[in-house]
Amino acid sequence: MSEKSDYYDILGVSKNATDEELKKAYRKQAIEWHPDKHQSDKEAAEKRFKEINEAYQILSDKEKRAAYDRFGHSAFSPGGAASGAGGFPGGNPFGGGGSWKVYTSGTGGQNTAGFDFGDPFDIFEQFFGGGNPFRRAQSVPRYGVTIGFMEAIKGVEKRVSIDGKERKIKIPAGVDEGSRIRFDDFMLSINIEPHGLFERDGMDIYVKVEIPYSLAVMGGKIEVPTVEEKVKLKIRPGTKSGTMIRLRGKGVTRLHGRGRGDEYVRLQIVVPDKLSRSQKNLIKELEKEGL
């Protein structure tokens, strides 16, 4: 069995990275390695994508990260180094052998089991939580599910297999990365696949839109995408590259409460790689005019 890569190396961050740095690194890596962008080698991309999600899932949780920093990957291997390091050979001294399963949704809407590894809470919640050491007997199993970006925005119903039984779960609109939903007999942690166009920060949506130089200079109207529909946007004459325009109420529905976040459109002026002869002549004329 090959040795697993370091979670920090997978995300490309240092061991003292902040939560914000972890989130940015995760988004960057997840977008880069999304299987849809690697059709020629989709199997390798899917493997890498799962590694990235697994790394972020551990490091974005304070207790799991503390366990990983202390014991490494063995923190999540039943009977591994972590179980012996605390003086409890053979695993959790308080009983319980649950595992933490991650379910991912395929492109066809089907749910397939992902990686399966020991839950660090089974062993380490006594070390880091400071609670009753016998609380484990009253805790509920924890599971994870990966859903699409737009599914998190609009809400979705999923069929997943938990302990051999098929369950139908309803995920409300507005859930974010790392959100936890408590059901009657288990806890569900949400992981969200990145989107090829939109980025999300809390309840706000960010999108980059390219515009031609002529439109930036002269002004005009364009259509920009939102998570619901395309809307018309007025571009003022003299708009500079990098200008950010706010669309109120075009973001994510608030999970607990009314209203929605906003969408921020960042305008980028396109510089063409090649020009036709007539375009070059026009540019030369503009150059003569000091533009």
Coordinates of C-alpha atoms in Angstrom, one line a residue:
M1 CA 0.0 0.0 0.0
S2 CA 1.5 3.3 -1.1
E3 CA 2.2 6.0 1.5
K4 CA -0.4 8.8 1.6
S5 CA 0.7 12.3 0.8
D6 CA 0.8 15.0 3.5
Y7 CA -2.5 16.9 3.6
Y8 CA -0.6 20.2 3.8
D9 CA 1.4 19.4 0.7
I10 CA -1.7 18.3 -1.1
L11 CA -3.3 21.8 -0.6
G12 CA 0.1 23.6 -1.0
V13 CA 0.0 25.4 2.4
S14 CA 2.2 25.6 5.4
K15 CA 1.4 23.9 8.7
N16 CA 0.4 27.2 10.3
A17 CA -1.9 28.2 7.5
T18 CA -5.0 30.2 8.6
D19 CA -8.6 29.0 7.9
E20 CA -8.9 31.6 5.1
E21 CA -5.6 30.4 3.5
L22 CA -6.9 26.8 3.6
K23 CA -10.1 27.8 2.0
K24 CA -8.4 29.7 -0.8
A25 CA -5.9 26.9 -1.4
Y26 CA -8.7 24.3 -1.5
R27 CA -10.8 26.2 -4.0
K28 CA -7.7 26.7 -6.2
Q29 CA -6.7 23.1 -6.2
A30 CA -10.3 21.8 -6.5
I31 CA -11.0 23.9 -9.6
E32 CA -7.6 22.9 -11.1
W33 CA -8.2 19.2 -10.6
H34 CA -11.9 19.0 -11.3
P35 CA -12.4 15.8 -13.3
D36 CA -14.5 17.6 -16.0
K37 CA -11.3 19.6 -16.9
H38 CA -9.2 16.4 -17.4
Q39 CA -11.2 14.3 -19.8
S40 CA -8.0 12.8 -21.2
D41 CA -7.0 11.4 -17.8
K42 CA -10.2 11.5 -15.8
E43 CA -9.3 8.6 -13.5
A44 CA -6.1 10.3 -12.3
A45 CA -8.0 13.6 -11.9
E46 CA -10.8 12.0 -9.8
K47 CA -8.2 10.4 -7.5
R48 CA -6.4 13.8 -7.0
F49 CA -9.8 15.5 -6.6
K50 CA -10.7 13.1 -3.8
E51 CA -7.3 13.6 -2.1
I52 CA -7.9 17.4 -2.2
N53 CA -11.4 17.1 -0.6
E54 CA -10.1 14.6 2.0
A55 CA -7.2 17.0 2.9
Y56 CA -9.5 20.0 3.3
Q57 CA -12.1 18.0 5.2
I58 CA -9.5 17.2 7.8
L59 CA -7.6 20.5 8.0
S60 CA -10.6 22.7 8.0
D61 CA -11.9 21.0 11.2
K62 CA -10.0 22.2 14.3
E63 CA -10.2 19.0 16.2
K64 CA -9.4 16.8 13.2
R65 CA -6.5 19.1 12.3
A66 CA -5.1 18.9 15.8
A67 CA -5.3 15.1 15.7
Y68 CA -3.5 15.0 12.3
D69 CA -0.8 17.4 13.5
R70 CA -0.1 15.2 16.5
F71 CA -0.4 11.7 14.9
G72 CA -0.4 12.2 11.1
H73 CA -2.4 9.8 9.0
S74 CA -2.4 7.2 11.7
A75 CA -4.9 9.4 13.6
F76 CA -7.5 8.0 11.2
S77 CA -6.4 4.4 11.0
P78 CA -8.0 2.1 13.6
G79 CA -5.3 0.5 15.6
G80 CA -2.7 2.8 14.2
A81 CA 0.0 4.8 15.9
A82 CA -2.4 7.3 17.3
S83 CA -4.3 4.7 19.3
G84 CA -1.2 3.5 21.0
A85 CA 0.4 6.9 21.5
G86 CA -2.1 7.9 24.2
G87 CA -1.5 4.7 26.1
F88 CA -4.6 2.9 24.8
P89 CA -3.4 -0.1 22.7
G90 CA -6.1 -1.5 20.4
G91 CA -8.0 1.7 19.8
N92 CA -10.6 3.8 21.6
P93 CA -10.5 3.1 25.3
F94 CA -14.2 4.1 25.6
G95 CA -15.5 1.8 23.0
G96 CA -17.1 2.3 19.6
G97 CA -15.6 1.4 16.2
G98 CA -17.5 3.7 13.9
S99 CA -16.0 5.0 10.7
W100 CA -16.5 8.2 8.8
K101 CA -17.7 7.6 5.3
V102 CA -17.8 10.1 2.5
Y103 CA -20.3 9.8 -0.3
T104 CA -19.8 11.6 -3.7
S105 CA -22.4 12.2 -6.4
G106 CA -21.4 11.2 -9.9
T107 CA -22.2 13.0 -13.1
G108 CA -25.3 10.9 -13.7
G109 CA -26.9 11.9 -10.4
Q110 CA -25.9 8.6 -8.8
N111 CA -24.2 8.4 -5.4
T112 CA -21.1 6.2 -5.0
A113 CA -19.2 5.5 -1.9
G114 CA -15.9 7.4 -1.6
F115 CA -13.1 7.0 0.9
D116 CA -13.7 5.5 4.3
F117 CA -11.5 6.1 7.2
G118 CA -11.6 6.1 11.0
D119 CA -13.3 9.1 12.6
P120 CA -10.7 11.0 14.8
F121 CA -13.6 12.0 17.1
D122 CA -13.9 8.3 18.1
I123 CA -10.4 8.5 19.7
F124 CA -9.6 12.1 20.2
E125 CA -12.6 14.0 21.3
Q126 CA -11.6 13.1 24.9
F127 CA -8.2 14.6 24.4
F128 CA -9.3 17.8 22.7
G129 CA -12.9 18.3 23.7
G130 CA -12.6 18.2 27.5
G131 CA -16.0 16.6 27.8
N132 CA -17.3 13.5 29.5
P133 CA -15.1 10.6 28.5
F134 CA -18.2 8.3 28.3
R135 CA -20.1 10.8 26.0
R136 CA -19.1 8.5 23.0
A137 CA -22.0 6.1 23.9
Q138 CA -24.5 8.9 23.3
S139 CA -23.0 10.4 20.1
V140 CA -24.5 9.7 16.7
P141 CA -22.6 8.5 13.6
R142 CA -21.1 11.1 11.3
Y143 CA -21.2 10.9 7.6
G144 CA -20.3 13.1 4.7
V145 CA -21.8 13.8 1.3
T146 CA -20.4 15.7 -1.6
I147 CA -22.8 17.8 -3.7
G148 CA -22.6 20.0 -6.7
F149 CA -22.1 23.8 -6.4
M150 CA -25.6 24.6 -7.8
E151 CA -27.1 21.9 -5.6
A152 CA -25.8 23.7 -2.6
I153 CA -27.2 27.0 -3.9
K154 CA -30.7 25.7 -4.7
G155 CA -31.1 22.7 -2.3
V156 CA -31.3 19.1 -3.4
E157 CA -32.6 15.7 -2.4
K158 CA -30.1 12.8 -2.4
R159 CA -30.3 9.1 -2.0
V160 CA -27.4 7.7 -0.1
S161 CA -26.5 4.3 1.4
I162 CA -25.9 4.5 5.1
D163 CA -25.0 1.3 7.0
G164 CA -26.3 -0.7 4.0
K165 CA -29.7 1.1 4.0
E166 CA -30.8 3.5 1.3
R167 CA -31.8 6.8 2.8
K168 CA -33.4 9.8 1.1
I169 CA -32.1 13.1 2.6
K170 CA -33.1 16.7 1.9
I171 CA -30.3 19.3 1.8
P172 CA -31.7 22.8 2.2
A173 CA -30.7 25.7 -0.2
G174 CA -27.8 27.8 1.1
V175 CA -25.6 25.1 2.7
D176 CA -21.9 26.0 2.7
E177 CA -18.7 23.9 2.7
G178 CA -18.4 22.2 6.1
S179 CA -22.1 22.7 7.0
R180 CA -23.4 20.0 9.3
I181 CA -27.0 18.9 9.3
R182 CA -28.4 16.8 12.2
F183 CA -30.9 14.1 11.3
D184 CA -32.7 11.8 13.8
D185 CA -30.0 9.2 14.0
F186 CA -26.9 10.7 12.3
M187 CA -24.9 13.8 11.5
L188 CA -24.2 14.8 7.9
S189 CA -21.3 17.0 6.9
I190 CA -21.5 18.8 3.6
N191 CA -18.7 19.1 1.0
I192 CA -19.3 21.1 -2.1
E193 CA -17.7 20.6 -5.5
P194 CA -16.2 23.8 -7.1
H195 CA -17.9 25.5 -10.0
G196 CA -16.1 26.3 -13.3
L197 CA -17.5 29.9 -13.4
F198 CA -18.7 31.0 -9.9
E199 CA -16.8 31.3 -6.7
R200 CA -18.5 31.6 -3.3
D201 CA -17.6 33.4 -0.1
G202 CA -20.3 32.8 2.5
M203 CA -23.6 34.1 1.0
D204 CA -21.8 36.1 -1.7
I205 CA -21.0 35.0 -5.3
Y206 CA -18.1 36.2 -7.3
V207 CA -17.7 35.9 -11.1
K208 CA -15.2 37.2 -13.6
V209 CA -16.5 38.6 -16.9
E210 CA -14.4 39.6 -19.8
I211 CA -15.3 42.7 -22.0
P212 CA -13.6 44.1 -25.1
Y213 CA -11.5 47.3 -24.9
S214 CA -14.1 49.1 -27.1
L215 CA -16.9 48.4 -24.6
A216 CA -14.7 49.5 -21.7
V217 CA -13.9 52.8 -23.4
M218 CA -17.3 53.6 -25.0
G219 CA -19.6 52.0 -22.5
G220 CA -22.7 49.9 -23.2
K221 CA -24.7 46.9 -21.9
I222 CA -23.8 43.2 -21.5
E223 CA -25.4 40.1 -20.1
V224 CA -23.8 38.5 -17.0
P225 CA -24.6 35.2 -15.4
T226 CA -26.0 34.8 -11.9
V227 CA -26.8 31.6 -10.1
E228 CA -30.4 32.0 -11.2
E229 CA -30.4 33.6 -14.6
K230 CA -28.6 36.1 -16.9
V231 CA -29.1 39.8 -16.1
K232 CA -28.3 42.9 -18.1
L233 CA -25.5 45.1 -16.7
K234 CA -24.7 48.6 -17.8
I235 CA -21.0 49.4 -18.4
R236 CA -20.0 53.0 -17.9
P237 CA -17.6 54.7 -20.4
G238 CA -14.0 54.6 -19.2
T239 CA -14.4 51.4 -17.2
K240 CA -11.0 50.1 -16.0
S241 CA -10.0 46.5 -15.9
G242 CA -10.6 45.0 -12.5
T243 CA -13.7 47.1 -11.8
M244 CA -16.1 45.3 -9.4
I245 CA -19.8 45.7 -9.7
R246 CA -22.2 44.6 -7.0
L247 CA -25.6 43.0 -7.8
R248 CA -27.7 43.1 -4.7
G249 CA -29.7 40.1 -3.8
K250 CA -28.2 37.9 -6.5
G251 CA -26.1 35.7 -4.2
V252 CA -27.0 32.7 -2.1
T253 CA -30.2 32.2 -0.1
R254 CA -29.5 32.6 3.6
L255 CA -29.7 29.2 5.3
H256 CA -31.0 30.6 8.6
G257 CA -33.1 33.7 7.9
R258 CA -34.5 35.7 5.1
G259 CA -32.9 37.3 2.1
R260 CA -29.9 36.5 -0.1
G261 CA -26.3 37.5 -0.4
D262 CA -24.9 39.6 -3.3
E263 CA -23.1 38.8 -6.5
Y264 CA -19.9 40.7 -7.4
V265 CA -18.9 40.9 -11.0
R266 CA -15.3 41.7 -11.7
L267 CA -14.7 43.1 -15.2
Q268 CA -11.6 42.2 -17.1
I269 CA -10.6 43.9 -20.3
V270 CA -9.6 41.4 -23.0
V271 CA -6.3 42.0 -24.8
P272 CA -6.4 40.0 -28.1
D273 CA -3.5 37.7 -28.9
K274 CA -3.7 38.4 -32.6
L275 CA -5.0 41.4 -34.6
S276 CA -6.1 41.6 -38.2
R277 CA -4.5 44.2 -40.5
S278 CA -7.5 46.6 -40.2
Q279 CA -7.4 46.2 -36.4
K280 CA -3.7 47.0 -36.3
N281 CA -4.3 50.1 -38.4
L282 CA -7.1 51.2 -36.0
I283 CA -4.8 50.7 -33.0
K284 CA -2.1 52.8 -34.7
E285 CA -4.6 55.6 -35.3
L286 CA -5.5 55.4 -31.6
E287 CA -1.8 55.5 -30.7
K288 CA -1.4 58.7 -32.7
E289 CA -4.3 60.2 -30.7
G290 CA -2.5 59.3 -27.4
L291 CA -4.8 56.4 -26.5

